[in-house]
Amino acid sequence: MRAHIKDLIAKRESDLPKTEFEEIMRIAHEDKSVISLGPGEPDFDTPANIRNAAKRALDKGMTHYTPVKGLRDLREEIAKKLRKQNGIGCDPDTEIIITNGSSEALFIASMVLIEPGDKVVVPNPGYVNYIPLTDLMEGKPVPMRLSHEDNFDIDIDSLKKKIDDKTHVMILNYPSNPTGRVIKRKRLEEVADLVMEHNLMVFSDEAYEAFTYGKNKHISLASLNGMHGRVATFHTFSKTYSMAGFRIGYCVAPEDVLKAMSRVRLYSSISSPAFCQMAAIEALQGQQKEVERMKREYERRGKMLHRRLTGMGDWFKCEEPEGAFYMFPNIEAFGMSSTKVAHEMLKKAKVLTVPGTEFGEYGEGYVRMSYATSYEKIQEAMDRIEIWLKGLK
Ligand SMILES: Cc1ncc(COP(=O)(O)O)c(C=O)c1O
């Protein structure tokens, strides 16, 4: 007999990994003097043309369900974008699904592709969702260690050793949250060879595709030879167009996978809000200069953050950003765990960062700093850290 409500909660929830994140965010929320370098979402307003398209759609009565895969017009626009920007050719009727953020697409793809007991290769350090997502499907997350010495790139030889006949899915994320690194073409080609050799399915999470800096370019794995039938690619409007609250993302995947995802989706959220999908059409069809502006501003902030951190002596070790809007400095010089460093920085310098271990055990020795916050606030955060460090010497 399960007498307490608590005992009624399924084990799959209680087994989820514990996180410090909620507690850190609570402190930051309550203490208004804290500067947060925590957020994983753009600080820019959604461009006006996109907001206006949502308002017009509401006024036209677009407040009903849409087809499970999303509005045909939006899928068509997405297919054009995929062809032009990602080099991925696809059929908008059978290979695209529009979801509530890419989070939902990742969730339902996991539902249909991960069997209990399956091994899932996940980047470590990597985005916080991948391990719990695999756990929820009763799969076994297998860490793909990304080391600072390798510029947090994939080590193909050690990856090979992780793959056996229980491995069906591998998750990639580039530009990466939390490391801010991109994967170069040559490495992607090596990954593609492995995928073919072992008949893997890849989840290619490209949430930050629009934000690469300097000579770094985003290349979609699915655009490489032979990869079309082996990759589910996840994109989102949340980051590129600063539309996180609209909850619109999409997945392009082989027809059979997409069909299965649509069936599961019918029993969860059914469809994404129609007026948000109309806003997404405007995002793709309308001016793109705001995306350019946001990208330039992230780059400016990222460079400054790097300059300031590396200008503080040996405390922080990091390189110039390649993509996304995160810096992932090594903080081993503090001689404390990453959780302790993040807590001390929060308490003493009033600057919020996320401990590297939130992104997997190989994130120990690092903290994540987001530069999706204003240039001035980042400068002020760096001033505060400098003052705190003077007191530590
Ligand atoms: C790597 C990565 N993937 C996916 C997402 C999910 O974004 P959304 O559900 O808003 O599309 C995020 C959000 O922070 C992310 O960092």
PDB file of C-alpha atoms in Angstrom, residues 22 67 104-105 116 145 160 171 201 214 217 243 256 294 334 346 350 382 384 392:
ATOM      1  CA  GLU A  22      17.088  25.361  -9.002  1.00  0.00           C
ATOM      2  CA  PRO A  67      -2.156  19.558 -37.738  1.00  0.00           C
ATOM      3  CA  GLU A 104       9.595  18.638 -27.026  1.00  0.00           C
ATOM      4  CA  ALA A 105      11.082  17.293 -30.244  1.00  0.00           C
ATOM      5  CA  PRO A 116      14.827   0.423 -22.164  1.00  0.00           C
ATOM      6  CA  ARG A 145      34.086  12.922 -22.659  1.00  0.00           C
ATOM      7  CA  LYS A 160      34.822   4.166 -30.919  1.00  0.00           C
ATOM      8  CA  ILE A 171      23.582  12.883 -29.190  1.00  0.00           C
ATOM      9  CA  MET A 201      20.899   7.222 -35.159  1.00  0.00           C
ATOM     10  CA  GLY A 214      35.065  34.661 -36.444  1.00  0.00           C
ATOM     11  CA  LYS A 217      30.933  28.036 -39.394  1.00  0.00           C
ATOM     12  CA  MET A 243      11.549  33.623 -29.176  1.00  0.00           C
ATOM     13  CA  ASP A 256       9.713   6.559 -40.539  1.00  0.00           C
ATOM     14  CA  MET A 294      22.160  39.901 -32.009  1.00  0.00           C
ATOM     15  CA  PHE A 334      40.829  28.058  -7.013  1.00  0.00           C
ATOM     16  CA  LEU A 346      27.620  34.096  -5.708  1.00  0.00           C
ATOM     17  CA  LYS A 350      27.354  38.521  -6.101  1.00  0.00           C
ATOM     18  CA  MET A 382      33.950  41.105 -14.049  1.00  0.00           C
ATOM     19  CA  ARG A 384      33.126  42.426  -8.921  1.00  0.00           C
ATOM     20  CA  LEU A 392      41.584  36.002  -1.938  1.00  0.00           C
TER      21      LEU A 392
END
